[in-house]
CSV table of C-alpha atoms and ligand atoms in Angstrom, one decimal:
chain,number,residue,atom,x,y,z
A,1074,MET,CA,22.1,-2.3,-31.3
A,1075,SER,CA,19.8,-0.5,-29.3
A,1076,LYS,CA,16.2,-1.9,-29.1
A,1077,THR,CA,13.0,-0.4,-30.7
A,1078,ALA,CA,9.4,-0.6,-31.1
A,1079,GLU,CA,7.9,-0.5,-34.3
A,1080,LEU,CA,4.6,1.5,-34.8
A,1081,LYS,CA,2.7,0.9,-37.7
A,1082,ILE,CA,-0.1,3.3,-38.9
A,1083,GLY,CA,-1.6,2.3,-42.3
A,1084,ASP,CA,1.3,1.9,-44.7
A,1085,ALA,CA,3.7,3.9,-42.6
A,1086,SER,CA,5.9,2.5,-40.0
A,1087,TYR,CA,8.0,4.3,-37.1
A,1088,GLN,CA,10.8,2.9,-35.0
A,1089,LEU,CA,10.8,4.2,-31.4
A,1090,PRO,CA,13.5,3.4,-29.3
A,1091,LEU,CA,13.1,1.6,-26.0
A,1092,VAL,CA,14.3,3.1,-22.7
A,1093,GLU,CA,15.2,0.6,-19.9
A,1094,GLY,CA,15.8,1.3,-16.3
A,1095,THR,CA,17.9,-0.3,-13.8
A,1096,GLU,CA,15.2,-2.6,-12.8
A,1097,ASN,CA,14.5,-3.6,-16.2
A,1098,GLU,CA,11.3,-1.5,-16.5
A,1099,THR,CA,11.0,-0.7,-20.2
A,1100,GLY,CA,9.4,2.3,-21.7
A,1101,ILE,CA,8.8,3.4,-25.4
A,1102,ASP,CA,10.4,6.9,-26.2
A,1103,ILE,CA,7.7,8.6,-28.3
A,1104,GLY,CA,9.7,11.9,-28.4
A,1105,SER,CA,10.2,11.9,-32.1
A,1106,LEU,CA,6.8,10.6,-32.9
A,1107,ARG,CA,5.0,14.0,-33.5
A,1108,SER,CA,7.7,15.1,-35.5
A,1109,GLU,CA,7.8,12.2,-37.7
A,1110,SER,CA,4.2,11.2,-38.0
A,1111,GLY,CA,2.1,14.2,-36.8
A,1112,LEU,CA,0.6,12.1,-34.0
A,1113,ILE,CA,0.6,12.5,-30.2
A,1114,THR,CA,-0.4,10.0,-27.5
A,1115,LEU,CA,-3.3,10.3,-25.4
A,1116,ASP,CA,-3.4,9.0,-21.9
A,1117,PRO,CA,-5.9,10.8,-19.4
A,1118,GLY,CA,-4.4,10.9,-15.9
A,1119,PHE,CA,-1.0,9.8,-17.3
A,1120,LYS,CA,-2.1,6.2,-16.3
A,1121,ASN,CA,0.5,4.7,-18.3
A,1122,THR,CA,2.8,7.6,-19.2
A,1123,GLY,CA,6.5,7.9,-17.5
A,1124,SER,CA,7.1,11.7,-17.5
A,1125,THR,CA,10.9,11.3,-16.5
A,1126,LYS,CA,13.7,9.0,-15.8
A,1127,SER,CA,14.4,9.1,-12.2
A,1128,ALA,CA,17.1,7.8,-9.8
A,1129,ILE,CA,15.2,8.5,-6.4
A,1130,THR,CA,12.4,5.9,-5.8
A,1131,PHE,CA,11.9,2.6,-7.2
A,1132,LEU,CA,8.5,1.0,-6.8
A,1133,ASP,CA,7.0,-2.3,-8.3
A,1134,GLY,CA,3.1,-2.1,-7.6
A,1135,GLU,CA,2.7,-5.8,-8.6
A,1136,LYS,CA,5.1,-7.1,-6.1
A,1137,GLY,CA,4.4,-4.4,-3.6
A,1138,ILE,CA,8.1,-3.2,-3.6
A,1139,LEU,CA,9.2,0.5,-2.5
A,1140,ARG,CA,12.7,1.3,-2.3
A,1141,TYR,CA,14.3,4.8,-1.6
A,1142,ARG,CA,17.8,5.1,-3.5
A,1143,GLY,CA,17.9,1.4,-3.5
A,1144,TYR,CA,17.3,0.8,0.2
A,1145,SER,CA,14.0,-1.1,1.1
A,1146,ILE,CA,11.0,0.9,3.0
A,1147,GLU,CA,11.0,-2.0,5.6
A,1148,GLU,CA,14.6,-1.8,6.5
A,1149,LEU,CA,14.6,2.1,6.6
A,1150,ALA,CA,11.4,2.1,8.5
A,1151,GLU,CA,12.9,-0.3,11.1
A,1152,LYS,CA,16.4,1.0,11.3
A,1153,SER,CA,16.7,4.6,10.0
A,1154,THR,CA,15.4,8.2,11.0
A,1155,PHE,CA,13.5,10.8,9.0
A,1156,ILE,CA,16.3,13.1,8.9
A,1157,GLU,CA,18.6,10.5,7.6
A,1158,VAL,CA,15.9,9.3,5.0
A,1159,ALA,CA,15.6,13.1,4.0
A,1160,TYR,CA,19.5,13.5,3.5
A,1161,LEU,CA,19.3,9.9,1.4
A,1162,LEU,CA,16.5,11.2,-0.8
A,1163,ILE,CA,17.8,14.7,-1.4
A,1164,TYR,CA,21.5,13.8,-1.9
A,1165,GLY,CA,21.4,10.2,-3.2
A,1166,GLU,CA,23.5,8.4,-0.5
A,1167,LEU,CA,23.0,7.6,3.3
A,1168,PRO,CA,25.2,10.3,5.3
A,1169,THR,CA,28.3,9.6,7.3
A,1170,PRO,CA,28.1,10.3,11.0
A,1171,GLU,CA,29.8,13.8,10.2
A,1172,GLN,CA,27.3,14.5,7.3
A,1173,LEU,CA,24.4,13.6,9.3
A,1174,SER,CA,25.3,15.8,12.1
A,1175,ALA,CA,26.2,18.7,10.1
A,1176,PHE,CA,22.8,18.4,8.2
A,1177,GLN,CA,21.1,18.2,11.6
A,1178,ASN,CA,22.8,21.3,12.6
A,1179,ASP,CA,22.1,23.3,9.5
A,1180,ILE,CA,18.5,22.4,10.1
A,1181,LYS,CA,18.5,23.7,13.6
A,1182,VAL,CA,19.9,27.0,12.5
A,1183,HIS,CA,17.0,27.7,10.5
A,1184,THR,CA,14.0,26.5,12.5
A,1185,LEU,CA,12.9,30.0,13.6
A,1186,VAL,CA,10.7,31.9,11.2
A,1187,HIS,CA,10.5,35.8,10.6
A,1188,GLU,CA,8.4,37.4,12.9
A,1189,ASP,CA,6.3,39.1,10.3
A,1190,ILE,CA,5.1,35.5,9.4
A,1191,LYS,CA,3.0,35.5,12.8
A,1192,LYS,CA,1.1,38.7,11.2
A,1193,ILE,CA,0.3,36.5,8.0
A,1194,LEU,CA,-0.7,33.7,10.3
A,1195,GLU,CA,-3.1,36.2,12.2
A,1196,GLY,CA,-4.7,37.2,9.4
A,1197,PHE,CA,-6.3,33.8,8.8
A,1198,PRO,CA,-9.6,32.9,10.4
A,1199,SER,CA,-9.5,30.4,13.0
A,1200,ASN,CA,-11.5,27.9,11.0
A,1201,ALA,CA,-9.0,28.0,8.1
A,1202,HIS,CA,-8.0,24.7,7.0
A,1203,PRO,CA,-4.3,24.1,8.1
A,1204,MET,CA,-3.3,22.9,4.6
A,1205,GLY,CA,-4.4,26.2,3.2
A,1206,VAL,CA,-2.3,28.0,5.8
A,1207,LEU,CA,0.5,25.7,5.5
A,1208,SER,CA,0.8,26.2,1.4
A,1209,SER,CA,0.3,29.9,2.0
A,1210,LEU,CA,3.1,30.2,4.8
A,1211,VAL,CA,5.4,28.2,2.3
A,1212,THR,CA,4.8,30.6,-0.5
A,1213,SER,CA,5.4,33.5,1.9
A,1214,LEU,CA,9.1,32.4,2.2
A,1215,THR,CA,9.7,33.7,-1.3
A,1216,ALA,CA,8.9,37.4,0.1
A,1217,PHE,CA,11.4,36.9,3.0
A,1218,TYR,CA,14.1,35.3,0.8
A,1219,PRO,CA,13.5,36.9,-2.5
A,1220,GLU,CA,17.1,35.5,-3.7
A,1221,SER,CA,15.2,32.1,-3.6
A,1222,LEU,CA,12.9,33.1,-6.8
A,1223,ASP,CA,16.1,32.2,-8.8
A,1224,PRO,CA,16.4,28.6,-9.0
A,1225,ASN,CA,19.6,29.1,-11.4
A,1226,ARG,CA,21.9,30.3,-8.5
A,1227,SER,CA,24.9,28.4,-7.3
A,1228,ALA,CA,24.3,24.9,-5.9
A,1229,ASP,CA,25.1,26.2,-2.2
A,1230,LYS,CA,22.5,28.9,-2.4
A,1231,VAL,CA,20.0,26.4,-3.7
A,1232,ASN,CA,20.9,24.3,-1.0
A,1233,LEU,CA,20.5,27.1,1.7
A,1234,SER,CA,16.7,27.3,0.2
A,1235,ILE,CA,16.4,23.3,0.7
A,1236,ILE,CA,17.7,23.8,4.5
A,1237,ARG,CA,15.3,26.6,5.2
A,1238,ILE,CA,12.1,24.9,3.9
A,1239,LEU,CA,13.4,21.6,5.9
A,1240,ALA,CA,13.9,23.7,9.0
A,1241,LYS,CA,10.6,25.8,8.8
A,1242,MET,CA,8.1,23.3,7.7
A,1243,PRO,CA,7.5,21.8,11.2
A,1244,THR,CA,7.4,25.4,12.6
A,1245,PHE,CA,4.7,26.3,9.8
A,1246,ALA,CA,2.7,23.0,10.5
A,1247,ALA,CA,2.5,23.5,14.1
A,1248,TRP,CA,1.5,27.0,13.9
A,1249,ALA,CA,-1.4,26.3,11.3
A,1250,TYR,CA,-2.6,24.0,14.2
A,1251,LYS,CA,-2.1,26.7,16.9
A,1252,ASN,CA,-4.2,29.2,14.5
A,1253,GLU,CA,-7.0,26.6,14.2
A,1254,VAL,CA,-7.2,26.2,18.2
A,1255,GLY,CA,-6.5,29.8,19.0
A,1256,HIS,CA,-3.7,29.2,21.1
A,1257,PRO,CA,-0.4,31.4,21.2
A,1258,VAL,CA,2.3,29.8,18.9
A,1259,ASN,CA,5.5,28.1,20.2
A,1260,TYR,CA,9.0,29.0,19.1
A,1261,PRO,CA,11.2,25.9,18.1
A,1262,ASP,CA,13.4,24.2,20.7
A,1263,ASN,CA,16.6,23.1,19.0
A,1264,GLU,CA,17.7,21.1,21.8
A,1265,LEU,CA,15.1,18.4,20.6
A,1266,ASP,CA,15.2,16.2,17.5
A,1267,TYR,CA,13.1,17.2,14.4
A,1268,CYS,CA,9.8,15.2,15.4
A,1269,SER,CA,10.2,16.2,19.1
A,1270,ASN,CA,10.5,19.8,18.4
A,1271,PHE,CA,7.3,19.7,15.9
A,1272,LEU,CA,5.5,17.8,18.7
A,1273,LYS,CA,6.6,20.4,21.6
A,1274,MET,CA,5.5,23.3,19.1
A,1275,MET,CA,2.1,21.6,18.4
A,1276,PHE,CA,1.2,20.7,22.0
A,1277,ALA,CA,2.8,22.7,24.6
A,1278,LEU,CA,0.7,25.2,26.5
A,1279,PRO,CA,2.0,28.3,28.1
A,1280,ALA,CA,0.5,27.3,31.5
A,1281,GLU,CA,1.7,23.7,31.4
A,1282,LYS,CA,4.8,21.7,31.5
A,1283,TYR,CA,5.2,19.6,28.0
A,1284,GLU,CA,7.5,16.6,28.0
A,1285,VAL,CA,7.6,14.7,24.7
A,1286,ASP,CA,6.6,11.0,24.9
A,1287,PRO,CA,9.7,9.3,23.1
A,1288,VAL,CA,6.6,6.5,21.7
A,1289,ILE,CA,5.0,9.5,20.2
A,1290,ALA,CA,7.9,11.0,18.6
A,1291,ASN,CA,9.2,7.7,17.4
A,1292,ALA,CA,5.8,6.7,16.0
A,1293,LEU,CA,5.7,10.0,14.1
A,1294,ASP,CA,9.4,9.5,12.7
A,1295,LYS,CA,8.3,6.3,11.4
A,1296,LEU,CA,5.3,7.6,9.8
A,1297,LEU,CA,7.2,10.3,8.2
A,1298,ILE,CA,9.7,8.1,6.7
A,1299,LEU,CA,6.9,6.1,5.0
A,1300,HIS,CA,5.7,9.0,3.6
A,1301,ALA,CA,8.8,10.3,2.4
A,1302,ASP,CA,8.8,9.8,-1.2
A,1303,HIS,CA,6.6,7.8,-3.7
A,1304,GLU,CA,7.9,8.6,-7.3
A,1305,GLN,CA,5.8,10.5,-9.7
A,1306,ASN,CA,2.6,10.8,-7.7
A,1307,CYS,CA,-0.1,13.7,-8.2
A,1308,SER,CA,1.7,16.1,-5.8
A,1309,THR,CA,5.3,15.1,-6.7
A,1310,SER,CA,4.5,15.5,-10.3
A,1311,THR,CA,3.1,19.0,-9.7
A,1312,VAL,CA,6.1,19.9,-8.0
A,1313,ARG,CA,8.2,18.8,-10.8
A,1314,VAL,CA,5.9,20.6,-13.4
A,1315,VAL,CA,5.7,23.9,-11.5
A,1316,GLY,CA,9.4,23.9,-10.9
A,1317,SER,CA,10.1,23.1,-14.7
A,1318,SER,CA,9.0,26.7,-15.4
A,1319,GLN,CA,11.8,27.7,-13.2
A,1320,ALA,CA,9.3,28.8,-10.4
A,1321,SER,CA,11.2,28.6,-7.3
A,1322,LEU,CA,11.5,25.8,-4.9
A,1323,TYR,CA,9.0,27.4,-2.4
A,1324,ALA,CA,6.5,28.0,-5.0
A,1325,SER,CA,6.8,24.4,-6.3
A,1326,ILE,CA,6.5,22.9,-2.8
A,1327,SER,CA,3.5,25.0,-2.1
A,1328,ALA,CA,1.8,24.0,-5.2
A,1329,GLY,CA,2.6,20.1,-4.2
A,1330,ILE,CA,0.9,20.8,-0.8
A,1331,ASN,CA,-2.4,22.0,-2.7
A,1332,ALA,CA,-2.2,19.0,-4.7
A,1333,LEU,CA,-1.8,16.7,-1.9
A,1334,TRP,CA,-4.8,18.2,-0.1
A,1335,GLY,CA,-7.5,16.3,-2.2
A,1336,PRO,CA,-9.2,13.3,-0.9
A,1337,LEU,CA,-8.0,11.1,-3.5
A,1338,HIS,CA,-4.4,11.9,-2.4
A,1339,GLY,CA,-3.1,13.0,0.9
A,1340,GLY,CA,-6.4,14.1,2.0
A,1341,ALA,CA,-7.7,10.4,2.0
A,1342,ASN,CA,-6.2,10.0,5.5
A,1343,SER,CA,-8.8,12.4,7.0
A,1344,ALA,CA,-11.3,11.1,4.7
A,1345,VAL,CA,-10.7,7.7,6.1
A,1346,ILE,CA,-11.3,8.6,9.7
A,1347,ASN,CA,-14.5,10.7,9.1
A,1348,MET,CA,-15.7,7.6,7.1
A,1349,LEU,CA,-14.9,5.1,9.7
A,1350,GLU,CA,-16.6,7.5,12.3
A,1351,ASN,CA,-19.8,7.5,10.1
A,1352,ILE,CA,-19.9,4.0,9.8
A,1353,LYS,CA,-19.5,3.8,13.6
A,1354,LYS,CA,-22.4,6.2,14.1
A,1355,ASP,CA,-24.4,4.3,11.5
A,1356,GLY,CA,-24.3,1.0,13.8
A,1357,GLY,CA,-21.1,-0.2,12.4
A,1358,ASP,CA,-22.5,-2.5,9.6
A,1359,THR,CA,-19.5,-2.8,7.2
A,1360,LYS,CA,-21.4,-4.8,4.6
A,1361,LYS,CA,-24.0,-2.0,4.1
A,1362,TRP,CA,-20.9,0.3,3.3
A,1363,MET,CA,-19.4,-2.1,1.2
A,1364,ALA,CA,-22.3,-2.4,-0.9
A,1365,LYS,CA,-22.4,1.7,-1.1
A,1366,ALA,CA,-18.7,1.5,-2.5
A,1367,LYS,CA,-19.6,-0.8,-5.2
A,1368,ASP,CA,-22.8,0.9,-6.2
A,1369,LYS,CA,-21.7,2.8,-9.4
A,1370,ASP,CA,-24.9,5.1,-8.6
A,1371,ASP,CA,-23.5,6.0,-5.3
A,1372,PRO,CA,-20.7,8.5,-5.3
A,1373,PHE,CA,-19.3,6.9,-2.0
A,1374,ARG,CA,-15.7,5.2,-2.1
A,1375,LEU,CA,-14.1,3.2,0.3
A,1376,MET,CA,-11.5,5.7,1.4
A,1377,GLY,CA,-8.0,4.3,2.0
A,1378,PHE,CA,-8.7,1.6,-0.6
A,1379,GLY,CA,-7.0,1.4,-4.2
A,1380,HIS,CA,-4.1,2.7,-5.5
A,1381,ARG,CA,-3.0,3.8,-9.0
A,1382,VAL,CA,0.3,1.8,-8.8
A,1383,TYR,CA,-0.2,-1.0,-6.3
A,1384,LYS,CA,-2.0,-3.9,-7.4
A,1385,ASN,CA,-1.1,-6.4,-4.9
A,1386,PHE,CA,-0.5,-4.6,-1.6
A,1387,ASP,CA,0.8,-1.3,-0.3
A,1388,PRO,CA,4.0,-2.2,1.6
A,1389,ARG,CA,3.7,1.1,3.7
A,1390,ALA,CA,0.1,0.0,4.6
A,1391,LYS,CA,1.5,-3.5,5.9
A,1392,ILE,CA,4.0,-1.6,8.2
A,1393,ILE,CA,1.6,0.8,9.2
A,1394,LYS,CA,-1.0,-1.7,10.4
A,1395,LYS,CA,1.4,-3.2,12.4
A,1396,ALA,CA,2.6,0.2,13.9
A,1397,ALA,CA,-0.9,0.9,14.8
A,1398,ASP,CA,-1.4,-2.2,16.7
A,1399,ASP,CA,1.9,-1.4,18.5
A,1400,VAL,CA,1.4,2.4,19.2
A,1401,LEU,CA,-2.2,2.0,20.6
A,1402,ALA,CA,-0.9,-1.0,22.8
A,1403,LYS,CA,2.1,1.3,24.0
A,1404,LEU,CA,-0.1,4.1,24.5
A,1405,GLY,CA,-2.9,2.3,26.1
A,1406,VAL,CA,-5.4,3.5,23.5
A,1407,ASN,CA,-8.4,1.7,22.8
A,1408,ASP,CA,-9.9,3.0,19.5
A,1409,PRO,CA,-13.1,1.5,18.5
A,1410,VAL,CA,-12.6,2.5,14.7
A,1411,LEU,CA,-9.6,0.2,14.5
A,1412,ASP,CA,-12.1,-2.6,15.0
A,1413,ILE,CA,-14.2,-1.1,12.2
A,1414,ALA,CA,-11.2,-0.6,10.0
A,1415,LYS,CA,-10.1,-4.2,10.4
A,1416,GLY,CA,-13.6,-5.5,9.7
A,1417,LEU,CA,-13.9,-3.4,6.7
A,1418,GLU,CA,-10.4,-4.7,5.5
A,1419,GLU,CA,-11.5,-8.2,6.1
A,1420,VAL,CA,-14.8,-8.1,4.0
A,1421,ALA,CA,-13.0,-6.0,1.3
A,1422,LEU,CA,-10.3,-8.5,0.9
A,1423,ASN,CA,-12.9,-11.0,0.4
A,1424,ASP,CA,-15.2,-9.4,-1.9
A,1425,GLU,CA,-15.0,-10.2,-5.6
A,1426,TYR,CA,-15.6,-6.5,-6.5
A,1427,PHE,CA,-12.3,-5.4,-4.6
A,1428,VAL,CA,-10.4,-8.6,-5.6
A,1429,GLU,CA,-11.2,-8.2,-9.3
A,1430,ARG,CA,-10.1,-4.6,-9.3
A,1431,LYS,CA,-7.2,-5.3,-7.1
A,1432,LEU,CA,-8.1,-2.8,-4.4
A,1433,TYR,CA,-6.3,-3.2,-1.3
A,1434,PRO,CA,-5.7,-0.8,1.8
A,1435,ASN,CA,-3.3,1.8,0.8
A,1436,VAL,CA,-1.0,4.0,3.3
A,1437,ASP,CA,-3.9,6.1,4.3
A,1438,PHE,CA,-6.1,3.4,5.7
A,1439,TYR,CA,-4.3,3.0,9.0
A,1440,SER,CA,-2.2,6.1,9.2
A,1441,GLY,CA,-5.2,8.0,10.7
A,1442,ILE,CA,-5.6,5.8,13.4
A,1443,ILE,CA,-1.9,6.3,14.5
A,1444,TYR,CA,-2.2,10.0,14.1
A,1445,ARG,CA,-5.3,10.1,16.2
A,1446,ALA,CA,-3.7,8.0,18.8
A,1447,LEU,CA,-0.9,10.5,18.9
A,1448,GLY,CA,-3.3,13.2,19.7
A,1449,ILE,CA,-3.2,15.0,16.2
A,1450,PRO,CA,-6.6,16.3,15.1
A,1451,VAL,CA,-8.1,14.9,11.8
A,1452,ASP,CA,-7.7,17.8,9.8
A,1453,MET,CA,-4.0,18.1,10.7
A,1454,PHE,CA,-3.3,14.5,9.3
A,1455,THR,CA,-2.7,15.7,5.7
A,1456,VAL,CA,-0.4,18.3,7.2
A,1457,MET,CA,1.5,15.4,8.6
A,1458,PHE,CA,1.6,13.9,5.2
A,1459,ALA,CA,3.0,17.0,3.7
A,1460,LEU,CA,5.8,17.0,6.5
A,1461,GLY,CA,6.7,13.6,5.5
A,1462,ARG,CA,6.6,14.1,1.7
A,1463,LEU,CA,8.8,17.2,1.9
A,1464,PRO,CA,12.2,15.5,1.5
A,1465,GLY,CA,10.8,13.7,-1.6
A,1466,TRP,CA,9.4,16.9,-3.2
A,1467,ILE,CA,12.9,18.5,-2.7
A,1468,ALA,CA,14.7,15.5,-4.1
A,1469,GLN,CA,12.3,15.4,-7.1
A,1470,TRP,CA,12.6,19.2,-7.8
A,1471,LYS,CA,16.4,19.0,-7.4
A,1472,GLU,CA,16.8,16.1,-9.8
A,1473,MET,CA,14.5,17.6,-12.3
A,1474,ARG,CA,16.7,21.0,-12.2
A,1475,GLU,CA,20.0,19.2,-12.2
A,1476,ASN,CA,18.7,17.0,-15.2
A,1477,HIS,CA,17.8,20.2,-17.1
A,1478,GLU,CA,14.3,18.9,-17.8
A,1479,PRO,CA,12.1,20.9,-20.1
A,1480,ILE,CA,9.1,22.8,-19.1
A,1481,GLY,CA,6.2,20.3,-18.4
A,1482,ARG,CA,3.6,21.0,-21.1
A,1483,PRO,CA,1.3,18.1,-22.3
A,1484,ARG,CA,-0.7,18.1,-25.5
A,1485,GLN,CA,-4.2,17.6,-25.8
A,1486,ILE,CA,-6.8,16.1,-28.5
A,1487,TYR,CA,-9.2,19.2,-29.2
A,1488,VAL,CA,-12.8,17.8,-29.4
A,1489,GLY,CA,-14.5,21.6,-29.2
A,1490,GLU,CA,-16.2,23.5,-31.9
A,1491,ASN,CA,-14.7,24.1,-35.3
A,1492,LEU,CA,-14.2,27.7,-36.6
A,1493,ARG,CA,-17.6,29.5,-36.9
A,1494,PRO,CA,-18.4,33.0,-37.5
A,1495,TYR,CA,-19.1,35.5,-34.7
A,1496,LYS,CA,-22.5,37.1,-34.5
A,1497,GLY,CA,-23.1,40.0,-32.4
A,1498,VAL,CA,-25.6,40.2,-29.5
A,1499,SER,CA,-28.3,41.9,-31.8
A,1500,GLU,CA,-27.9,39.2,-34.5
A,1501,ARG,CA,-28.3,36.3,-32.1
B,1295,CMC,N1,-13.9,2.2,-3.6
B,1295,CMC,C1,-14.5,1.7,-4.4
B,1295,CMC,N2,-14.2,1.5,-5.8
B,1295,CMC,C2,-13.0,1.9,-6.2
B,1295,CMC,C3,-12.3,2.5,-5.0
B,1295,CMC,C4,-12.5,2.8,-3.8
B,1295,CMC,N3,-11.7,3.2,-2.9
B,1295,CMC,N4,-10.8,2.8,-5.9
B,1295,CMC,C5,-11.2,2.1,-7.1
B,1295,CMC,N5,-12.3,1.8,-7.3
B,1295,CMC,C6,-12.9,1.0,-8.6
B,1295,CMC,C7,-13.2,2.2,-9.5
B,1295,CMC,O1,-14.4,2.5,-9.5
B,1295,CMC,C8,-12.9,1.7,-10.7
B,1295,CMC,O2,-14.0,0.6,-10.9
B,1295,CMC,P1,-14.5,0.1,-12.5
B,1295,CMC,O3,-13.4,-0.4,-13.3
B,1295,CMC,O4,-15.7,-0.6,-12.3
B,1295,CMC,O5,-14.8,1.7,-13.3
B,1295,CMC,C9,-11.7,0.7,-10.4
B,1295,CMC,O6,-11.8,0.4,-9.1
B,1295,CMC,C10,-10.3,1.2,-10.9
B,1295,CMC,O7,-10.4,2.8,-10.2
B,1295,CMC,P2,-9.8,4.0,-10.8
B,1295,CMC,O8,-10.5,5.3,-10.1
B,1295,CMC,O9,-9.7,3.9,-12.3
B,1295,CMC,O10,-8.2,3.9,-10.4
B,1295,CMC,P3,-7.4,4.9,-10.3
B,1295,CMC,O11,-6.2,4.5,-10.4
B,1295,CMC,O12,-7.9,6.2,-11.1
B,1295,CMC,O13,-7.6,5.7,-8.8
B,1295,CMC,C11,-7.3,6.0,-6.6
B,1295,CMC,C12,-6.6,5.3,-7.6
B,1295,CMC,C13,-6.3,5.8,-5.3
B,1295,CMC,C14,-7.6,7.6,-6.8
B,1295,CMC,C15,-8.8,5.3,-6.0
B,1295,CMC,O14,-8.5,4.0,-5.9
B,1295,CMC,C16,-9.4,5.8,-5.0
B,1295,CMC,O15,-10.2,6.8,-5.1
B,1295,CMC,N6,-9.3,5.5,-3.8
B,1295,CMC,C17,-9.8,6.3,-2.5
B,1295,CMC,C18,-9.1,7.3,-2.0
B,1295,CMC,C19,-7.7,7.0,-1.4
B,1295,CMC,O16,-7.6,6.3,-0.6
B,1295,CMC,N7,-6.6,7.7,-1.9
B,1295,CMC,C20,-5.3,7.7,-1.3
B,1295,CMC,C21,-4.1,7.0,-2.1
B,1295,CMC,S1,-2.8,6.4,-1.3
B,1295,CMC,C22,-2.1,7.9,-0.8
B,1295,CMC,C23,-1.5,8.6,-1.9
B,1295,CMC,O17,-0.3,8.2,-2.3
B,1295,CMC,O18,-1.9,9.7,-2.6
């Protein structure tokens, strides 16, 4: 017999089915609650609400576990490549050598973007934030591929939209940066792998020879793997909700980019570096800034600390912290903010306020330090996150579509005025 939870309200009692996942996570299915009792559940910020059943990413915030399709993030970061991980997330299994090579070739065929996209790019002032440029260029694909507007097309056609966005996103990301610095754009080089091609489009200058440094390309590849999916976070939920109205893949991804932009989500990586710079300028007194973070009358928060689901440690942060040491050593970079970051982490990990609230460094605490060592400017950090998260967004959008999920539409408890008569201006 399937298990149920009993909910008692006054004299009435309701049997609600329990739903169990493959890792024994259990939820109460409240789908019938409203029709049976007239009640809804209230959970601002969806802190304890499951929005879907998903087979993509497993995360245990208490134990610090993160797995894509059953593979541990530690193993994938060490042994896999971003393109292989993208395939795994989107199609559910690791590719065979033939599948991987076909996937890579398909992506290479579509790296070029329509020349008219350059005109859209030129319309942006050079101080435009690259996240705004990126989301706009992604939406513009709906105009260049109008057939993509219909997500109910055949699986092959939907797959073509998927390949196109995977292929064009590095071009858009690099061009958003070129717009910012006022340099001519570079076209994709299909001789190169995914990350090397991006780096060349980003950094090559017409008057200079540019060789991709494999240390930089490998470090970027690892960072993208670590960001590739994170189950039902703010931007991914946005992608799924927007897609649930049958908006196109490109419109849904563009919405995800905008959700990621905020400093409480993907924007935290730039916010961390800005914070560390401010602490440095202020004399490096970490204790003073810790006190500010704890002061409820001060809006300052320790950026890169805390997480909605990780209440022990963020496994991505562990890998990134080590990678930061390795990359900086390999590139011979000595970044003084790394010492401030380590000092801040040490103080926070021993501070009652942070320990009590289970606030630990998250993925964004050290990623900015690596991006900076790779030569990536601060306001491009969140663009890097978007590049990494893209396969996760695609996989989640595809799963939502294939499961025929209903339109996302939460309810509310209304707390406004009751019905009152309207009075014209002269009567007021
Ligand atoms: N600095 C100081 N206090 C904090 C912080 C912080 N970074 N994060 C949480 N708290 C406190 C918060 O004030 C609250 O205290 P109290 O119980 O006394 O009211 C308690 O800890 C719980 O915080 P919350 O805001 O209710 O937790 P949340 O799950 O709603 O928010 C968070 C999670 C990540 C938005 C938040 O921890 C935060 O703002 N962190 C800084 C921004 C950041 O680093 N974001 C990147 C997240 S990782 C990348 C990603 O996947 O998006």
